Amino acid sequence: EEGRTVMNGELDLTPRVILKVFFPDPERLLDTAYADFNRFLSEANLDRGEIPVMVKAADGMSRESYRLIVGEDAVTLEASDTDGIRRGLYFLRDLIAGSPYLKQGETVRRPWLKNRISRCFFGPIKRPPFNIDELMNDIDYYPEEYLSRLAREGVNGLWLTIVFREICDTSIRRAPPEAARRIAKLRSTVERCRRYGIRIWAFCIEPIYWSLSNGNPVPCDCEKLLGPGYSAQEAGAAMNSFCIHSETARIYLYEAVNSLFRSVPHLGGMITISHGERMTSCLSKIDVHSNGEIPCEKRCGMSTGEILSEILTSMKKGMHDASPEAELISWLYMPHVEQLSPWITQLPSRLTSDVALALNFESGITKRQLGSVRSGGDYWLSEVGPSDRFTQMAEAAQGHCEVAAKLQVACSHECATVPYVPVPGLVYRKFRRMKELGVRHVIQCWYFGNYPGLMNEAAGKLAYEDFYGSEDSFLEELARPEWGRDSFTAVQAWKHFASGYSNYPLDIQFQYYGPMHDGPIWPLHLKLSMTPLTRSWKPETFPSGDALGECMKHFELNELTELTGMMSREWRKGMNVLRQVAEF
């Protein structure tokens, strides 16, 4: 747009800009945002000018909300908190990147999605086969430029793994000596990320089951904490769930969480898997396809909703007594393909509004493909969702607790070995449904799917989207800062990619064991060897084999061939569109 005529009602920034700060920030949390904005102005050759961008405080605005006023000769950005100023500066940056001729007027933006939680791309995995605890080494997993990128893309939370017995101090079990080292590094991580408006969330699966084999024996004289479990013959080693039905249990949970949040100021919150993944409370002993009866000899008389509430209330009180602003998310990891029993929707009945209940957004989703209804478990980027399961839980939570969605923004199990799959239109549709269902928080990755880029950026912008416009208009706004005059072309390519990706076979076996992850290095056998396939979510010591039946549960081979062919053909169309831009 260089040299074009300024239109009526526009503010021309080409005479260059100067940032003028009047916002009180005694901790200097906004220094990183100001540095990013000034660097952008310098790279765009718009710095050291005469048109002021004035940053000011305003009363009464909610967290991360801001007001942008483009006047005849100045721009004013107002917010009530540092996070609002930060988001407003990045919004203004993208406006200028799209065009230095800003339309005059006032814009007020408020996020409907409060927490957008990702995970550090460089953070190690604290589970087999590596079992690396990032809090027990001196490696810096959070470089400044990476955090700057996340902040620009709207990520405001990162989770990392902790275990109560390794870091928490309670009256029935003292913290081990190495807990001090974990606390010290966690503090430094929290403070570093806080400078970019990113809060650190402690992720855990707590209260974890009691067992000698996992290094978590029940403390002496605390047998009342033992809930129903499995014998050594059933599980290879005896294990018992955590029983909440005692004052000792409630005090233990209170003290564990309280000690962590007292030791680490400004910790953003805690995410705990309350059901699924590993055994926790007696709720873990209830089959998700059963009538909801708890197989326990104690027969305490508590309902499933009361049990979950008792656990979370103790943890929440311990957290809030140390850090009133911290938040608690209880995640029910129920990735099953099959539909679940109605007892699950009773779980939110005793929860309160200061707790968020998270559920997988797409697990159990159904779709008709090639004339038959298919069902998929776990996560799906290729399918919009939500599943009936999520919708029912969101409706059951109304009037009780807040709702969080667990999904994958950048990539999912379908192809977990790429940084991200460029299908922002699918994320637009997911977030539109989330807003309709009253979702307030999103955990937008697991150990994978957290790479910064287009998809993270789309999610960050969608947190403020009112969805009054069209999907195309959102995609064009998303593309404009990076693609400029070629933004329309980029959008057309993204639409082809989304259309093709939507044909991904809805089969959990195919996404877990299929060829999409490491196809380029999959050995092709000349003779039948019947060697097993490798898992997508864990490194293996052997290459994938040729036992193709392992990646098929709902499909025949010819059906998989047809669907993946449809994906490939549509993807080629998108690539051909992008090549038109490359030719110029």
XYZ file of C-alpha atoms in Angstrom:
584
model
C 0.000 0.000 0.000
C 3.026 2.262 -0.178
C 2.223 5.707 -1.526
C -1.535 5.246 -1.675
C -3.890 8.159 -0.952
C -5.135 8.507 2.606
C -8.897 8.022 2.756
C -11.328 10.040 4.861
C -11.619 8.580 8.348
C -8.138 7.027 8.284
C -5.053 7.706 10.385
C -1.886 7.505 8.290
C 0.988 6.030 10.298
C 3.596 6.252 7.550
C 5.038 9.468 9.080
C 6.124 7.000 11.790
C 5.077 6.228 15.346
C 6.337 6.850 18.862
C 5.228 4.759 21.842
C 4.295 6.850 24.898
C 3.631 4.931 28.113
C 1.510 6.309 30.955
C 0.359 2.936 32.342
C 1.539 2.170 35.908
C 3.658 -0.994 35.934
C 5.860 -1.105 39.047
C 6.975 -4.703 38.375
C 7.829 -3.821 34.756
C 5.891 -6.793 33.453
C 5.191 -4.948 30.214
C 8.818 -4.304 29.270
C 8.783 -7.370 27.020
C 5.613 -6.243 25.218
C 6.981 -2.730 24.686
C 10.224 -4.188 23.346
C 8.319 -6.420 20.923
C 6.184 -3.524 19.709
C 9.147 -1.190 19.238
C 11.082 -3.892 17.415
C 8.138 -4.361 15.066
C 8.000 -0.607 14.393
C 11.709 -0.595 13.636
C 11.480 -3.548 11.239
C 8.515 -1.902 9.507
C 10.457 1.372 9.278
C 7.759 3.119 11.314
C 9.697 3.953 14.481
C 11.045 7.250 15.829
C 8.209 9.265 14.440
C 5.695 11.853 15.494
C 2.366 9.995 15.786
C 1.895 8.904 19.399
C 0.565 5.534 20.542
C -0.418 6.365 24.112
C -0.745 3.536 26.633
C -3.017 4.458 29.541
C -4.890 2.937 32.466
C -8.674 2.620 32.485
C -10.973 1.593 35.314
C -13.485 -1.230 35.337
C -12.264 -3.387 32.455
C -12.067 -7.151 32.907
C -8.856 -9.167 32.703
C -7.147 -9.000 29.295
C -9.758 -6.584 27.935
C -8.697 -3.384 26.196
C -9.962 -0.322 24.355
C -8.211 0.934 21.220
C -9.038 4.447 20.047
C -7.730 5.548 16.657
C -8.097 9.307 16.432
C -7.230 11.948 13.858
C -3.652 12.324 15.012
C -3.003 9.695 17.726
C -3.756 6.160 18.905
C -4.767 5.465 22.503
C -4.671 2.026 24.135
C -6.427 1.594 27.495
C -6.817 -1.345 29.888
C -7.183 -2.059 33.583
C -4.419 -4.650 33.831
C -1.043 -5.385 32.276
C -2.436 -8.367 30.361
C -5.004 -6.121 28.691
C -2.279 -3.721 27.563
C -0.177 -6.632 26.317
C -3.005 -8.094 24.216
C -3.913 -4.662 22.912
C -0.364 -3.962 21.743
C -0.226 -7.231 19.816
C -3.641 -6.514 18.297
C -2.435 -3.071 17.198
C 0.749 -4.595 15.812
C -1.272 -6.924 13.577
C -3.488 -4.063 12.419
C -0.451 -2.049 11.369
C 1.154 -5.106 9.748
C -1.961 -5.458 7.615
C -2.011 -1.759 6.696
C -0.433 1.388 8.191
C -3.650 3.254 7.309
C -5.859 2.663 10.341
C -9.593 3.255 10.320
C -10.510 5.885 12.906
C -12.830 4.848 15.689
C -13.035 2.924 18.947
C -12.661 -0.830 19.397
C -13.280 -2.650 22.682
C -12.221 -6.292 22.892
C -12.963 -8.738 25.700
C -11.944 -12.406 25.745
C -14.731 -14.953 26.164
C -12.070 -17.630 26.612
C -10.243 -16.860 29.825
C -7.343 -19.334 29.876
C -5.545 -20.589 26.737
C -3.154 -23.167 28.135
C -0.423 -24.802 26.089
C 2.778 -26.597 27.042
C 6.410 -25.662 26.525
C 7.529 -27.123 23.211
C 11.030 -27.730 24.604
C 9.896 -29.208 27.923
C 10.884 -32.865 28.491
C 8.454 -35.679 29.161
C 8.140 -36.741 32.799
C 6.909 -40.247 32.013
C 8.291 -43.346 30.276
C 10.446 -43.877 28.383
C 12.501 -40.787 29.322
C 11.152 -39.741 32.742
C 12.959 -36.390 32.672
C 11.935 -33.953 35.396
C 12.577 -30.435 34.074
C 12.595 -29.127 37.654
C 15.626 -31.263 38.524
C 18.147 -29.988 35.981
C 19.704 -26.657 34.986
C 18.514 -26.626 31.372
C 16.604 -23.537 30.255
C 13.518 -24.771 28.400
C 11.933 -21.304 28.112
C 14.036 -19.061 25.822
C 12.977 -15.424 25.647
C 12.206 -15.366 21.906
C 10.016 -18.434 22.267
C 8.018 -16.842 25.081
C 7.706 -13.675 23.022
C 6.250 -15.713 20.162
C 3.741 -17.417 22.463
C 2.679 -14.072 23.937
C 2.059 -12.637 20.487
C -0.046 -15.684 19.605
C -2.299 -15.249 22.637
C -1.116 -18.159 24.780
C -1.496 -17.096 28.416
C -0.712 -20.345 30.222
C 1.747 -23.254 30.109
C 1.501 -26.464 32.108
C 4.316 -28.537 33.539
C 4.226 -31.750 35.545
C 4.537 -32.086 39.305
C 3.929 -34.977 41.732
C 2.689 -34.289 45.259
C 5.086 -36.654 47.016
C 8.086 -35.036 45.279
C 7.383 -31.375 45.974
C 4.598 -30.905 48.574
C 5.063 -30.761 52.332
C 2.319 -32.131 54.599
C 1.967 -33.143 58.245
C 1.668 -36.823 57.373
C 4.533 -36.837 54.858
C 7.363 -34.342 54.728
C 8.742 -33.134 51.413
C 11.964 -34.898 50.310
C 15.263 -32.944 50.361
C 15.254 -32.489 46.570
C 11.920 -30.645 46.792
C 13.838 -27.420 47.478
C 15.553 -27.697 44.107
C 12.241 -28.271 42.342
C 10.660 -25.317 44.116
C 13.555 -23.014 43.203
C 13.402 -23.831 39.504
C 9.626 -23.668 39.451
C 9.804 -20.173 40.970
C 12.265 -18.986 38.345
C 10.142 -20.483 35.538
C 7.032 -18.782 36.885
C 8.762 -15.404 37.078
C 10.299 -15.646 33.623
C 7.006 -16.582 31.951
C 5.098 -14.002 33.946
C 7.072 -11.259 32.188
C 5.306 -12.351 28.992
C 1.803 -12.557 30.455
C 2.044 -16.363 30.648
C 1.040 -18.124 33.843
C 2.497 -21.498 34.779
C 0.013 -24.226 35.720
C 1.046 -27.218 37.815
C -0.232 -30.345 36.076
C -0.714 -33.492 38.123
C -2.740 -36.677 38.435
C -3.681 -36.291 42.082
C -4.524 -37.595 44.553
C -2.600 -40.501 43.011
C -3.184 -44.074 44.125
C -1.276 -45.681 47.000
C 1.214 -48.390 46.079
C 4.680 -49.554 47.046
C 5.474 -50.198 43.402
C 5.055 -46.530 42.384
C 6.954 -45.184 45.377
C 3.794 -43.912 47.022
C 3.036 -46.104 50.047
C 0.299 -44.960 52.358
C 1.844 -43.006 55.278
C 2.137 -44.732 58.645
C -1.096 -44.909 60.669
C -3.092 -43.541 57.701
C -4.803 -46.716 56.521
C -8.069 -44.751 56.468
C -6.754 -43.151 53.246
C -6.925 -46.510 51.450
C -9.810 -46.839 49.046
C -10.814 -49.747 46.820
C -8.097 -50.973 44.495
C -6.487 -53.981 42.914
C -4.650 -56.913 44.434
C -1.107 -57.831 43.468
C -2.527 -60.726 41.443
C -4.794 -58.380 39.447
C -2.357 -55.555 38.765
C 1.086 -57.078 39.195
C 1.457 -55.032 42.377
C -1.119 -54.087 44.984
C -2.595 -50.607 44.605
C -5.366 -48.724 46.353
C -7.295 -45.641 45.353
C -7.338 -42.533 47.542
C -10.251 -42.393 49.979
C -11.509 -38.881 50.723
C -13.927 -39.971 53.464
C -11.916 -38.753 56.483
C -10.663 -35.528 57.979
C -7.116 -36.839 57.515
C -7.681 -37.100 53.758
C -9.071 -33.591 53.493
C -6.238 -32.119 55.565
C -3.654 -33.955 53.460
C -5.007 -32.546 50.191
C -5.326 -29.071 51.682
C -1.759 -29.081 53.009
C -0.240 -30.549 49.823
C -1.710 -27.901 47.545
C -1.288 -25.096 50.058
C 2.411 -25.845 50.543
C 3.025 -25.717 46.789
C 1.238 -22.416 46.245
C 2.792 -20.842 49.335
C 6.237 -21.865 48.110
C 5.727 -20.592 44.556
C 4.152 -17.112 44.393
C 2.236 -16.220 41.220
C 1.710 -19.864 40.205
C -1.283 -19.586 37.897
C -3.226 -22.644 38.897
C -3.440 -26.408 38.932
C -4.741 -28.913 36.397
C -5.414 -32.358 37.809
C -6.733 -35.427 36.019
C -9.395 -36.518 38.470
C -10.531 -39.531 36.441
C -8.699 -41.480 33.753
C -5.032 -41.937 32.774
C -4.048 -43.225 36.274
C -5.989 -44.343 39.326
C -6.757 -41.494 41.724
C -9.821 -41.595 43.997
C -12.400 -44.360 44.285
C -14.098 -42.812 41.231
C -11.348 -44.479 39.206
C -12.803 -47.839 40.142
C -16.112 -47.089 38.432
C -16.373 -48.455 34.925
C -17.419 -45.662 32.565
C -19.890 -48.067 30.945
C -21.433 -49.223 34.258
C -24.344 -48.035 36.384
C -21.996 -45.835 38.441
C -21.853 -47.968 41.570
C -18.591 -47.664 43.518
C -17.122 -51.094 44.393
C -16.159 -50.186 47.955
C -16.753 -52.120 51.170
C -16.782 -48.942 53.285
C -20.061 -47.794 51.718
C -19.639 -44.189 52.824
C -22.929 -43.238 51.161
C -21.455 -40.364 49.168
C -22.553 -39.862 45.575
C -20.053 -39.597 42.740
C -20.655 -35.847 42.589
C -20.082 -35.502 46.347
C -16.824 -37.469 46.176
C -15.418 -35.309 43.390
C -16.557 -32.170 45.198
C -14.928 -33.216 48.485
C -11.608 -33.817 46.761
C -11.603 -30.602 44.749
C -12.914 -28.471 47.623
C -9.964 -29.449 49.810
C -7.488 -28.777 47.011
C -9.186 -25.505 46.076
C -9.167 -24.205 49.639
C -5.477 -25.030 50.038
C -4.765 -23.151 46.818
C -6.867 -20.087 47.510
C -5.640 -19.660 51.074
C -2.140 -19.290 49.630
C -2.975 -17.604 46.311
C -6.529 -16.251 45.903
C -6.097 -15.570 42.169
C -4.982 -19.113 41.301
C -7.438 -21.406 39.500
C -8.266 -25.107 39.597
C -9.180 -27.269 36.595
C -10.363 -30.838 37.098
C -9.882 -32.871 33.928
C -11.925 -36.003 33.290
C -9.844 -37.892 30.735
C -12.432 -40.155 29.115
C -11.072 -40.851 25.628
C -13.242 -43.866 24.902
C -14.706 -44.554 21.471
C -17.886 -46.060 22.895
C -20.620 -43.964 24.489
C -20.460 -43.631 28.282
C -22.962 -44.200 31.064
C -25.170 -41.390 32.417
C -23.461 -41.359 35.849
C -20.678 -39.241 34.339
C -22.973 -36.251 33.870
C -23.730 -36.337 37.610
C -20.132 -35.389 38.464
C -20.578 -31.586 38.169
C -23.669 -31.559 40.403
C -21.841 -30.543 43.602
C -19.105 -28.373 42.108
C -18.987 -24.591 42.357
C -18.198 -21.755 39.987
C -14.596 -21.377 41.196
C -13.723 -24.781 39.733
C -13.538 -25.657 36.030
C -14.371 -29.129 34.765
C -12.494 -30.206 31.622
C -13.451 -32.927 29.180
C -12.057 -34.017 25.819
C -13.871 -32.034 23.149
C -14.078 -34.737 20.474
C -13.783 -38.088 22.289
C -16.669 -40.311 21.235
C -17.494 -38.199 18.183
C -19.397 -39.878 15.337
C -19.436 -39.159 11.622
C -20.707 -40.797 8.451
C -17.831 -41.676 6.137
C -18.271 -43.678 2.917
C -21.854 -44.489 3.821
C -21.218 -45.839 7.341
C -21.250 -44.199 10.768
C -17.795 -44.198 12.353
C -16.783 -43.303 15.904
C -13.508 -41.854 17.152
C -11.924 -41.715 20.571
C -9.312 -39.364 22.048
C -8.476 -36.131 20.153
C -9.332 -35.093 16.591
C -8.229 -31.959 14.777
C -9.805 -33.225 11.553
C -13.264 -33.362 13.147
C -14.892 -30.221 14.480
C -16.975 -31.655 17.295
C -18.038 -31.523 19.937
C -19.029 -35.082 20.739
C -22.391 -35.710 22.363
C -20.451 -36.560 25.506
C -18.928 -33.100 25.748
C -22.213 -31.351 24.985
C -24.032 -33.311 27.688
C -21.327 -32.549 30.240
C -21.336 -28.845 29.352
C -25.102 -28.761 29.829
C -24.847 -30.670 33.122
C -22.255 -28.166 34.400
C -24.507 -25.146 33.845
C -25.311 -23.467 37.148
C -22.564 -25.416 38.924
C -19.033 -25.011 37.608
C -17.154 -23.538 34.683
C -16.369 -25.662 31.627
C -12.992 -26.301 30.005
C -12.270 -28.054 26.727
C -9.296 -30.349 26.178
C -8.340 -30.467 22.523
C -5.378 -30.185 20.160
C -4.914 -26.888 18.332
C -1.714 -27.348 16.315
C -1.823 -31.057 15.501
C -3.311 -34.192 16.992
C -2.800 -37.962 17.042
C -3.768 -37.978 13.370
C -0.296 -36.652 12.545
C 1.622 -35.859 15.709
C 5.072 -35.640 14.115
C 4.599 -32.301 12.331
C 4.808 -28.862 13.999
C 1.249 -28.006 12.994
C -1.371 -28.766 10.350
C -2.471 -25.509 8.610
C -6.260 -25.863 8.932
C -7.345 -22.768 10.923
C -10.885 -23.014 9.552
C -11.433 -26.201 11.570
C -10.266 -24.453 14.753
C -12.628 -21.562 13.964
C -15.568 -24.002 13.903
C -14.449 -25.715 17.107
C -14.125 -22.446 19.002
C -17.466 -21.193 17.710
C -19.150 -24.265 19.219
C -17.137 -23.856 22.421
C -18.412 -20.313 22.819
C -22.000 -21.440 22.216
C -21.605 -24.047 24.971
C -20.207 -21.559 27.498
C -16.656 -22.913 27.571
C -14.343 -20.595 29.523
C -10.977 -22.374 29.369
C -9.048 -24.471 26.879
C -6.137 -26.852 27.371
C -4.972 -26.770 23.784
C -2.273 -29.432 23.673
C -0.879 -32.537 25.331
C 2.817 -33.380 25.072
C 2.567 -32.757 21.337
C 0.647 -30.172 19.315
C 2.198 -27.181 21.092
C 4.475 -25.759 18.382
C 4.022 -21.993 17.871
C 2.698 -20.774 14.546
C -0.463 -20.346 12.526
C -2.733 -22.586 14.601
C -1.721 -21.122 17.971
C -2.229 -17.668 16.514
C -5.694 -18.577 15.237
C -6.669 -19.877 18.680
C -5.418 -16.717 20.381
C -7.448 -14.485 18.075
C -10.530 -16.697 18.400
C -10.501 -16.120 22.173
C -11.748 -12.582 21.353
C -13.936 -13.480 18.371
C -17.658 -12.635 18.584
C -18.475 -14.853 15.563
C -20.836 -12.263 14.110
C -18.872 -12.377 10.870
C -18.083 -15.294 8.593
C -15.344 -17.892 8.781
C -13.844 -16.443 5.593
C -13.642 -12.952 7.060
C -11.865 -14.290 10.144
C -9.384 -16.234 8.009
C -8.680 -13.152 5.900
C -7.940 -11.109 9.034
C -5.722 -13.927 10.280
C -3.790 -14.045 7.012
C -3.410 -10.299 6.386
C -0.465 -9.478 8.735
C 1.744 -12.223 7.263
C 0.441 -12.559 3.710
C -0.509 -8.961 2.877
C -1.920 -8.660 -0.643
C -1.727 -12.463 -0.988
C -3.964 -13.098 2.029
C -6.923 -14.129 -0.137
C -4.742 -16.745 -1.810
C -3.562 -18.092 1.560
C -7.154 -18.397 2.750
C -8.129 -20.375 -0.362
C -5.255 -22.773 0.303
C -6.231 -23.176 3.967
C -9.783 -23.985 2.900
C -8.543 -26.754 0.601
C -6.362 -28.110 3.387
C -9.307 -28.156 5.825
C -11.584 -29.789 3.275
C -9.026 -32.499 2.589
C -8.077 -33.058 6.218
C -11.729 -33.589 7.131
C -11.539 -36.896 5.230
C -9.066 -38.351 7.702
C -10.409 -41.822 8.599
C -12.236 -41.577 11.920
C -10.557 -44.585 13.491
C -8.518 -44.401 16.674
C -6.368 -47.345 15.567
C -5.475 -45.550 12.350
C -4.459 -42.388 14.162
C -2.460 -44.325 16.790
C -0.706 -46.858 14.545
C -1.236 -45.707 10.952
C 1.336 -44.517 8.407
C 0.564 -40.776 8.579
C 3.200 -40.031 11.222
C 6.320 -41.581 9.744
C 5.205 -42.644 6.264
C 8.350 -41.318 4.510
C 10.532 -43.725 6.511
C 8.163 -46.696 6.706
C 9.967 -49.770 5.346
C 8.162 -51.411 2.414
C 8.584 -55.177 2.608
C 8.815 -57.209 -0.597
C 7.631 -60.287 1.263
C 5.082 -60.648 4.038
C 6.812 -60.303 7.408
C 3.829 -59.681 9.734
C 5.879 -57.439 11.997
C 4.004 -55.032 14.319
C 3.282 -51.373 13.732
C 4.787 -48.688 15.953
C 2.884 -46.306 18.201
C 2.682 -42.650 17.298
C 2.894 -41.284 20.835
C 6.001 -43.151 22.050
C 9.466 -43.656 20.573
C 10.031 -47.283 19.658
C 13.226 -49.303 19.264
C 12.087 -50.781 15.933
C 10.638 -49.411 12.669
C 7.010 -49.906 11.759
C 6.152 -53.219 10.176
C 3.529 -54.471 7.746
C 0.757 -55.867 9.993
C -1.688 -53.322 8.587
C -4.654 -54.782 10.384
C -3.361 -53.172 13.585
C -4.302 -49.712 12.275
C -7.846 -50.654 11.235
C -10.801 -50.978 13.552
C -13.733 -49.459 11.650
C -12.409 -49.615 8.076
C -11.399 -51.977 5.337
C -8.157 -51.342 3.472
C -9.926 -50.125 0.336
C -11.899 -47.603 2.417
C -8.729 -46.223 3.985
C -7.209 -45.949 0.519
C -10.206 -44.012 -0.778
C -10.333 -41.554 2.141
C -6.604 -40.870 2.209
C -6.723 -40.392 -1.562
C -9.412 -37.753 -1.080
C -7.200 -36.060 1.513
C -4.225 -36.077 -0.831
C -6.086 -34.710 -3.845
C -7.583 -31.808 -1.904
C -4.233 -31.046 -0.271
C -2.620 -30.858 -3.723
C -5.209 -28.290 -4.745
C -4.215 -26.163 -1.771
C -0.525 -26.500 -2.596
C -1.163 -25.527 -6.195
C -2.900 -22.369 -4.961
C 0.104 -21.467 -2.790
C 2.482 -22.061 -5.690
C 0.741 -19.254 -7.566
C 2.052 -16.891 -4.894
C 5.514 -18.451 -4.971
C 5.755 -17.858 -8.717
C 5.629 -14.107 -8.129
